Short mmCIF file of C-alpha atoms and ligand atoms in Angstrom, two decimals:
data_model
loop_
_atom_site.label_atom_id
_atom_site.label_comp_id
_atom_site.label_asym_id
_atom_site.label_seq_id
_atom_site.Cartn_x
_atom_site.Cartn_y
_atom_site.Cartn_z
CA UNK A 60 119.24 83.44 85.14
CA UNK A 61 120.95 80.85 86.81
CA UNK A 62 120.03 80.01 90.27
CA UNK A 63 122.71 77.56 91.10
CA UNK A 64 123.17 74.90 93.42
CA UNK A 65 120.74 73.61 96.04
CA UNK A 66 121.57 75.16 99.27
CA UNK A 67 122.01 71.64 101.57
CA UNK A 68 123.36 69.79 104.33
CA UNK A 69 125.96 67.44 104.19
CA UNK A 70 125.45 65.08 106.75
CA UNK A 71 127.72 62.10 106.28
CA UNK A 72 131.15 63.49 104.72
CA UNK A 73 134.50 61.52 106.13
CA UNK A 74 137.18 64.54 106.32
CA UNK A 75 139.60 61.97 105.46
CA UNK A 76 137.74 60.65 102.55
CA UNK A 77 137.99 64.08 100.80
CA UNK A 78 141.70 63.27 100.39
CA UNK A 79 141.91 64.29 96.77
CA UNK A 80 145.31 62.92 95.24
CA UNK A 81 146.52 66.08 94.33
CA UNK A 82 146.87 67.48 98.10
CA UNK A 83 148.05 63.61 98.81
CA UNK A 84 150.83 64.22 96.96
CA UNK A 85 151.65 67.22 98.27
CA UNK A 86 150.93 65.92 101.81
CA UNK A 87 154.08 63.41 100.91
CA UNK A 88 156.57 65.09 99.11
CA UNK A 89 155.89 67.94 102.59
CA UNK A 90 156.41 64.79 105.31
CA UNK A 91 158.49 62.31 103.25
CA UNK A 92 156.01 59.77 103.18
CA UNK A 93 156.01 57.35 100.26
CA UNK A 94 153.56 56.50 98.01
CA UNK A 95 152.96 54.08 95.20
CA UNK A 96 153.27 57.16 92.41
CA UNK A 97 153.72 60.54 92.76
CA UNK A 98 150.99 61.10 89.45
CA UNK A 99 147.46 62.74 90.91
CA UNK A 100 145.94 61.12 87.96
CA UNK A 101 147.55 57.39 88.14
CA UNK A 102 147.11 57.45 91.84
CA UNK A 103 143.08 58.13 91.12
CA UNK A 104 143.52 55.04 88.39
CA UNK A 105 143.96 52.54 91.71
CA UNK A 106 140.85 53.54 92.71
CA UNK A 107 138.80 50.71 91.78
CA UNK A 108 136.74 48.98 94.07
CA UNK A 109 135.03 45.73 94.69
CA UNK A 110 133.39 46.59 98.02
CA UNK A 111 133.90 48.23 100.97
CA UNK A 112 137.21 46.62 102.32
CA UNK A 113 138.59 47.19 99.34
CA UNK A 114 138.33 50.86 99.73
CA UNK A 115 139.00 51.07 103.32
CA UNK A 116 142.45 49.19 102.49
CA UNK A 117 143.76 51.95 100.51
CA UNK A 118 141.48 54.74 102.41
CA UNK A 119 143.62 54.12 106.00
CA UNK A 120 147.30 53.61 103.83
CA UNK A 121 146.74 57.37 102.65
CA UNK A 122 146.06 58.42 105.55
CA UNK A 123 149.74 58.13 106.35
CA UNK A 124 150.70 61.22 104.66
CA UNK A 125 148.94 63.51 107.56
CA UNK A 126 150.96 64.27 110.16
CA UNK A 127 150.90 67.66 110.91
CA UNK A 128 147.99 70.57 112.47
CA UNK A 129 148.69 72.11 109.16
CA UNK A 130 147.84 68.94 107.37
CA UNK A 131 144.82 68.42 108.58
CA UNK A 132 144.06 72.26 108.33
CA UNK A 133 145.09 71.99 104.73
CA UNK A 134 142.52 68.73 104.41
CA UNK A 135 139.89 70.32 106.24
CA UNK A 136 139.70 73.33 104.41
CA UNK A 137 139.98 72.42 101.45
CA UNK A 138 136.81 70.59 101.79
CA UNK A 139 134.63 73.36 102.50
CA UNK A 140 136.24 75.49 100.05
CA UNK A 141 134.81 72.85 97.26
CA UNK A 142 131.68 71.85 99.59
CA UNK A 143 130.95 76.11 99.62
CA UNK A 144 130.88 75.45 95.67
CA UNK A 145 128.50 72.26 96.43
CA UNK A 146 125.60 74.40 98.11
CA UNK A 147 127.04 73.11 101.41
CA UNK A 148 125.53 75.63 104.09
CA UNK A 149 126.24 72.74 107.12
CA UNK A 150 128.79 69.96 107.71
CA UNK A 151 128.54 67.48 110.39
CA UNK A 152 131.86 66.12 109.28
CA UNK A 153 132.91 62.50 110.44
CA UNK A 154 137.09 61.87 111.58
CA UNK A 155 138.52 59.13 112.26
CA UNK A 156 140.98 59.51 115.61
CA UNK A 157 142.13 56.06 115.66
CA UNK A 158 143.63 55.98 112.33
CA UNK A 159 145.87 58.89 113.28
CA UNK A 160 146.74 57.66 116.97
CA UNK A 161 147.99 54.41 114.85
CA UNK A 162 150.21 56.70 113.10
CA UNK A 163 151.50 58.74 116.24
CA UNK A 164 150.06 60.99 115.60
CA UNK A 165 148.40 63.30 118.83
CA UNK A 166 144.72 64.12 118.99
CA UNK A 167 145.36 67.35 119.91
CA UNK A 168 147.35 68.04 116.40
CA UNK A 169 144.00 66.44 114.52
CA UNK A 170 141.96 68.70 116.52
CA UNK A 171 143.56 71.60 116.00
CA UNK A 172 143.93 71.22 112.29
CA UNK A 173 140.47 70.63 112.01
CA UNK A 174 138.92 72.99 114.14
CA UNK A 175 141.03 76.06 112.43
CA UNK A 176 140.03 74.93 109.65
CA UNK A 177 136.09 74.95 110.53
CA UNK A 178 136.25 78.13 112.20
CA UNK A 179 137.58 79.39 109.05
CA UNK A 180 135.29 78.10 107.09
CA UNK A 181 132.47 79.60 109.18
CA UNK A 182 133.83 82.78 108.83
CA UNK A 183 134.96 83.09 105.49
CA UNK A 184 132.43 80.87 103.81
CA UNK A 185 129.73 80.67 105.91
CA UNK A 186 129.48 77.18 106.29
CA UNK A 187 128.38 76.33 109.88
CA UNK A 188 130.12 72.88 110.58
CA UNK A 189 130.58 70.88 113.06
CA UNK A 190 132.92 67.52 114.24
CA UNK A 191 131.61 64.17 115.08
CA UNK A 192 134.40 61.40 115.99
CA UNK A 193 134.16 57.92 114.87
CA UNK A 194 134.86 54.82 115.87
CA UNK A 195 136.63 51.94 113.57
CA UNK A 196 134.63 49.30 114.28
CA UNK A 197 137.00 47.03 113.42
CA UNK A 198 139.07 48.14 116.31
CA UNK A 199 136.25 46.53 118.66
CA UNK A 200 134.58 48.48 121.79
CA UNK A 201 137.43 48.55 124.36
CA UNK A 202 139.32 50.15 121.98
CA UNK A 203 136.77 53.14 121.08
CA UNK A 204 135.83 53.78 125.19
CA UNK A 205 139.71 54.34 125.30
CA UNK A 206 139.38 56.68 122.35
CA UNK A 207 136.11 58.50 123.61
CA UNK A 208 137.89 59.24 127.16
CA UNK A 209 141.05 60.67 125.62
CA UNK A 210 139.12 62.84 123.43
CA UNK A 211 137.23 64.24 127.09
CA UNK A 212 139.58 66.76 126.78
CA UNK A 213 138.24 68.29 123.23
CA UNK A 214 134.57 67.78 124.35
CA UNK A 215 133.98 71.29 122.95
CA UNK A 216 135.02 70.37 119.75
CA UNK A 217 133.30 67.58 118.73
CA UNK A 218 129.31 67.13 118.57
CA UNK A 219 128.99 63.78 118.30
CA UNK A 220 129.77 60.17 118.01
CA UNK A 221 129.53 57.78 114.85
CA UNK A 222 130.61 54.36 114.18
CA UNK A 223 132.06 53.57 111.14
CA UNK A 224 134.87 51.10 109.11
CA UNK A 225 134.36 47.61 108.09
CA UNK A 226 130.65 46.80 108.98
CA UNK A 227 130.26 42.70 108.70
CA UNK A 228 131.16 41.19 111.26
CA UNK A 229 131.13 44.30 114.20
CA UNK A 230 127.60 44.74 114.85
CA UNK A 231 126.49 47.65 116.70
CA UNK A 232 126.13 45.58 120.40
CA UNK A 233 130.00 45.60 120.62
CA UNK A 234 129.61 49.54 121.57
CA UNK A 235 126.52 49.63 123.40
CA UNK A 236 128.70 50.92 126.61
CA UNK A 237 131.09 53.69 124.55
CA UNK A 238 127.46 54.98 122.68
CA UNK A 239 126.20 54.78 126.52
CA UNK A 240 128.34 57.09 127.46
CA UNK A 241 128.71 59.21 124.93
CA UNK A 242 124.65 59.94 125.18
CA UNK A 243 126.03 60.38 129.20
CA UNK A 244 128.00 62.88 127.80
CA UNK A 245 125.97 64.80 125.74
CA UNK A 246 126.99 63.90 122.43
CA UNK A 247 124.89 63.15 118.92
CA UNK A 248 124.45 59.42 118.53
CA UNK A 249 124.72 58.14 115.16
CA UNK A 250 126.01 55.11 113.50
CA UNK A 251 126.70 53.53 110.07
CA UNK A 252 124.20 50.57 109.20
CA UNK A 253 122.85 48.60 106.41
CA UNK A 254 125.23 49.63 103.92
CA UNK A 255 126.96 45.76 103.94
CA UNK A 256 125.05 44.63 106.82
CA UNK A 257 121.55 43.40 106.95
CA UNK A 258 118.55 45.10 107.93
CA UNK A 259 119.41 43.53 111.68
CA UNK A 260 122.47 45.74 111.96
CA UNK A 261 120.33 48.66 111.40
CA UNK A 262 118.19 47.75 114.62
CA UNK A 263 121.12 47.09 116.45
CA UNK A 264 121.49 50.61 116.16
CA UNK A 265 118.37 51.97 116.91
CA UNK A 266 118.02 49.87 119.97
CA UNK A 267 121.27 49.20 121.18
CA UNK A 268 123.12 52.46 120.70
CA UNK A 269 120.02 54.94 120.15
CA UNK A 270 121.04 56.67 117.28
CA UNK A 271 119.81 59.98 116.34
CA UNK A 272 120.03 59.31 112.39
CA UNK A 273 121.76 56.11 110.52
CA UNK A 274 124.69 56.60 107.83
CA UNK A 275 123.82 54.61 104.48
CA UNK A 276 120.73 52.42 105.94
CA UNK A 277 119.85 51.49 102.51
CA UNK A 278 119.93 47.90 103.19
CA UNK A 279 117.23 48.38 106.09
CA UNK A 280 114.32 48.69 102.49
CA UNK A 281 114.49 44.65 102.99
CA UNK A 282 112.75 44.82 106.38
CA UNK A 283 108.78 46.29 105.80
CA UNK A 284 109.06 46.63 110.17
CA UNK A 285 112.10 48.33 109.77
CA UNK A 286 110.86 50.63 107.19
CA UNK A 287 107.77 50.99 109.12
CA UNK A 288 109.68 52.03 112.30
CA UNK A 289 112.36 54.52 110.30
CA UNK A 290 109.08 56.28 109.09
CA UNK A 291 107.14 56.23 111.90
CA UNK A 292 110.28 57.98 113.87
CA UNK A 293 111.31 60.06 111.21
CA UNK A 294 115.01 58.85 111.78
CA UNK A 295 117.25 60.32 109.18
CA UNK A 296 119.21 57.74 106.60
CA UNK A 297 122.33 59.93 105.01
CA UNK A 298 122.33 58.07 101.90
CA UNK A 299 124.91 58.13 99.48
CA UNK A 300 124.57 56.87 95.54
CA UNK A 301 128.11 57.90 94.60
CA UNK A 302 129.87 55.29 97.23
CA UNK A 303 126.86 52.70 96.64
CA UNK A 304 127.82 52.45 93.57
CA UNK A 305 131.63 52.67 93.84
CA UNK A 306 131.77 50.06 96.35
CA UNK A 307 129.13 47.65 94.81
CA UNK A 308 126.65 47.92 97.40
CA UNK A 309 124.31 48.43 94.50
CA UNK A 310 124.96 46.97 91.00
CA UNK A 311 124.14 49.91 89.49
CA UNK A 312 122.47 53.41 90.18
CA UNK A 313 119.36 52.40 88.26
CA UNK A 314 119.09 49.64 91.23
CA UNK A 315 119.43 51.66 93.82
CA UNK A 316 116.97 52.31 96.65
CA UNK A 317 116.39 55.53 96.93
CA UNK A 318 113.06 55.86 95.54
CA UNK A 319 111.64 52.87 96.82
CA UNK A 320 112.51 55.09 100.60
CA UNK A 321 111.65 58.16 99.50
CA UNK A 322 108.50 56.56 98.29
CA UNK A 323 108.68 54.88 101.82
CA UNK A 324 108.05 58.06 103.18
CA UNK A 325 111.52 58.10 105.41
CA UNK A 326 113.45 61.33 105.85
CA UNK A 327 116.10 60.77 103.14
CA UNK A 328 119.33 63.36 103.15
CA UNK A 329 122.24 62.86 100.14
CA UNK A 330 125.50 62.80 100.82
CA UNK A 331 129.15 62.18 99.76
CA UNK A 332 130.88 59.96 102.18
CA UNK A 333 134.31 59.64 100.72
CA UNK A 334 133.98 62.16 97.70
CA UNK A 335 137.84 61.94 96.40
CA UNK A 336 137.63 58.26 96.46
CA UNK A 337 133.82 58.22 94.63
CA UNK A 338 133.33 60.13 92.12
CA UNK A 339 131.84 63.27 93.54
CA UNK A 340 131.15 66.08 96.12
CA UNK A 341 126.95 66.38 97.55
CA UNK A 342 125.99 68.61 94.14
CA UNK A 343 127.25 65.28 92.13
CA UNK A 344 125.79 63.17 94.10
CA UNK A 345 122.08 65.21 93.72
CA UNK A 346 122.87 65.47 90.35
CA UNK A 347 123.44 62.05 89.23
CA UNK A 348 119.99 60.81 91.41
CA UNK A 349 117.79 63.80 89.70
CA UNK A 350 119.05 62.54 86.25
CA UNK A 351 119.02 58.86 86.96
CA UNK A 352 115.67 58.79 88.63
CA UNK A 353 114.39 61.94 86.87
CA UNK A 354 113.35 63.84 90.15
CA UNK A 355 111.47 66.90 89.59
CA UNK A 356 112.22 70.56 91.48
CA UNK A 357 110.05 69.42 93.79
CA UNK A 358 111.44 66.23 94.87
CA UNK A 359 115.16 68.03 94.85
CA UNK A 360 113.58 70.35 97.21
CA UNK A 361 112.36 67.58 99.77
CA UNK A 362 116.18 66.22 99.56
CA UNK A 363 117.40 69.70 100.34
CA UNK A 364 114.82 70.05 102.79
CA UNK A 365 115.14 66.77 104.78
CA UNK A 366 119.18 67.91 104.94
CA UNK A 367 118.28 70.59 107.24
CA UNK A 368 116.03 68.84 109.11
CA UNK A 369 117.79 65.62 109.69
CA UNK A 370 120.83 68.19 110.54
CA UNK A 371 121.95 68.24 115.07
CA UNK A 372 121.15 72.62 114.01
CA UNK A 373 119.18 74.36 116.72
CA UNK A 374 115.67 75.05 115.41
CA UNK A 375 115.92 78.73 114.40
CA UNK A 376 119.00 77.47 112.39
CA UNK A 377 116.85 74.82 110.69
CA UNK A 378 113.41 77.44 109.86
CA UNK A 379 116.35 80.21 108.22
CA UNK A 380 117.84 77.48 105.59
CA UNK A 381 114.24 75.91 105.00
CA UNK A 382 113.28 79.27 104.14
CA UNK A 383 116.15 79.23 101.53
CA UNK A 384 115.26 76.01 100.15
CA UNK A 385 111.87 77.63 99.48
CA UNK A 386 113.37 80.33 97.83
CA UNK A 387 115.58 78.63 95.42
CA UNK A 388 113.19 76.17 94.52
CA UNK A 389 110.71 79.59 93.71
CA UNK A 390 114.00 80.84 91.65
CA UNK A 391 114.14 77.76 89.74
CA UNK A 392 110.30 77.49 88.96
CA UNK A 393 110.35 81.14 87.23
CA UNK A 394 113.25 80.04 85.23
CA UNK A 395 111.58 76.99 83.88
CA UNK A 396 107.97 78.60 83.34
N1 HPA B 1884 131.64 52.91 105.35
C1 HPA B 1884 132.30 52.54 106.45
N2 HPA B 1884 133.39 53.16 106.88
C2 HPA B 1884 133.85 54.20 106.19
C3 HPA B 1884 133.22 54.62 105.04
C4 HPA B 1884 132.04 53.95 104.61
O1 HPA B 1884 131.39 54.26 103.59
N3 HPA B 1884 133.93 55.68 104.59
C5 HPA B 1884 134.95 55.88 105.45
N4 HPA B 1884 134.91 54.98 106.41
ZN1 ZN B 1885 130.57 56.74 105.46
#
């Protein structure tokens, strides 16, 4: 028997970081947009990175080639046809408006890529998923209110805001008043922290911005009171070993934190961030810690669990895929008795 794939959450996914280089070609040769080659595999061979900047140079060029609804339908779905294949039974998938604004590119025609694309994906994959709009934090705070009061419009298509691009350097206080009024509004808080910055950036975003879970927060394991506070709250870290390692934010996966927060007791979820760019979707990402770090059933089952939970689904939601997590980890028990 085999039971497959942990049914999960994927909780920190960039929509534009699942720009594989096949549908980037396509995406150029379809809007005339040139690229360095026109080779899926030599264009993955640039993709060698020294840290995070280094990535996020080559992460916004691509982006160039989108300039259509049916581009970023294409993108969009796409993802959850390989994230259906990943166990992926919810996406609270990140975008990045600014980028495409830059580019001329209307938020309307990003929305209503993406959204077709979700509903589709609800319906003929059943993956529930969801939108939550980031800010480039690079772009400073001014810059983001302007975004978060053009996208008024779309509020009912987005659940959330995030903060996200290069970290050093833009701490969380420069978007204390956009996060302010996105709470105002309604929306999910949450923010990346701690994968470049300090521990200091990751309290920034607790206390400055409230947010509801931090993205990466693997950095915040050098701070015993931050550690304290992240378990005593239960706030989720979506941590991702894949990009950690890509972009050097860990020498190697051996080094990585994840069992020193797990052992922490924090509410730990594993995600992909920029799978195209890092090596894998969520099930390579699970797969790579269980092998490195030679996590039993059980612990995969408390990753898969704290997905759900550290998910913006309503309760009942929550209780129906625990219950499946239960069940698969029963499945896989038998199988290795
Ligand atoms: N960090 C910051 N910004 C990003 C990332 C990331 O890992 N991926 C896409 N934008
Ligand atoms: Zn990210």
């Amino acid at each position: 028997m085999n039971v497959g794939t942990w049914p999960v959450a994927e909780l920190h996914v960039h929509i534009e970081g699942t720009l594989e280089t096949e549908l980037l070609v396509t995406l150029a040769r379809r809007n005339n947009v040139p690229l360095p080659s026109y080779d899926p595999d030599a264009l993955r061979e640039l993709y060698r990175f020294t840290d995070l900047q280094s990535f996020l140079d080559i992460y916004y060029a691509n982006l160039a080639v989108l300039r259509t609804e049916e581009d970023f339908y294409d993108l969009g779905l796409a993802y959850l046809v390989r994230a259906a294949r990943a166990g992926v039974r919810r996406a609270e998938i990140f975008f990045d408006p600014q980028t495409h604004l830059a580019n001329g590119i209307p938020l309307a025609v990003v929305f209503g890529g993406l959204t077709r694309a979700l509903t589709e994906g609800r319906e003929n994959l059943g993956i529930s998923a969801d939108l939550i709009l980031c800010f480039l934090r690079h772009l400073g705070g001014a810059a983001a209110l302007e975004t978060l009061d053009a996208a008024i419009p779309f509020l009912d298509q987005f659940i959330g805001v995030g903060l996200d691009s290069a970290e050093v350097g833009f701490p969380p206080s420069l978007f204390t008043e956009v996060f302010a009024k996105a709470q105002a509004l309604g929306l999910h808080r949450v923010a990346h922290a701690g994968e470049e910055g300090g521990p200091d950036y990751v309290h920034e975003a607790l206390d400055l911005l409230g947010v509801e879970r931090v993205d990466h927060g693997i950095r915040a394991i050098e701070d015993p009171d931050l550690v304290q506070i992240l378990r005593d709250r239960q706030i989720p870290l979506t941590v991702c070993p894949l990009s950690n390692v890509c972009l050097q934010a860990t020498p190697t996966l051996g080094a990585h934190p994840l069992p020193a927060l797990l052992a922490a007791g924090l509410l730990v979820t594993i995600s992909s961030d920029d799978p195209a760019y890092f090596g894998g979707y969520v099930d390579d990402n699970l797969a790579a810690v269980e092998h490195e770090f030679g996590l039993d059933p059980h612990e995969m089952a408390t990753l898969a669990r704290n997905s759900f939970r550290a998910s913006f689904l309503p309760e009942a939601e929550k209780r129906r895929h625990l219950a499946a997590v239960d069940e698969h980890l029963e499945g896989l028990l038998r199988l290795i008795s």
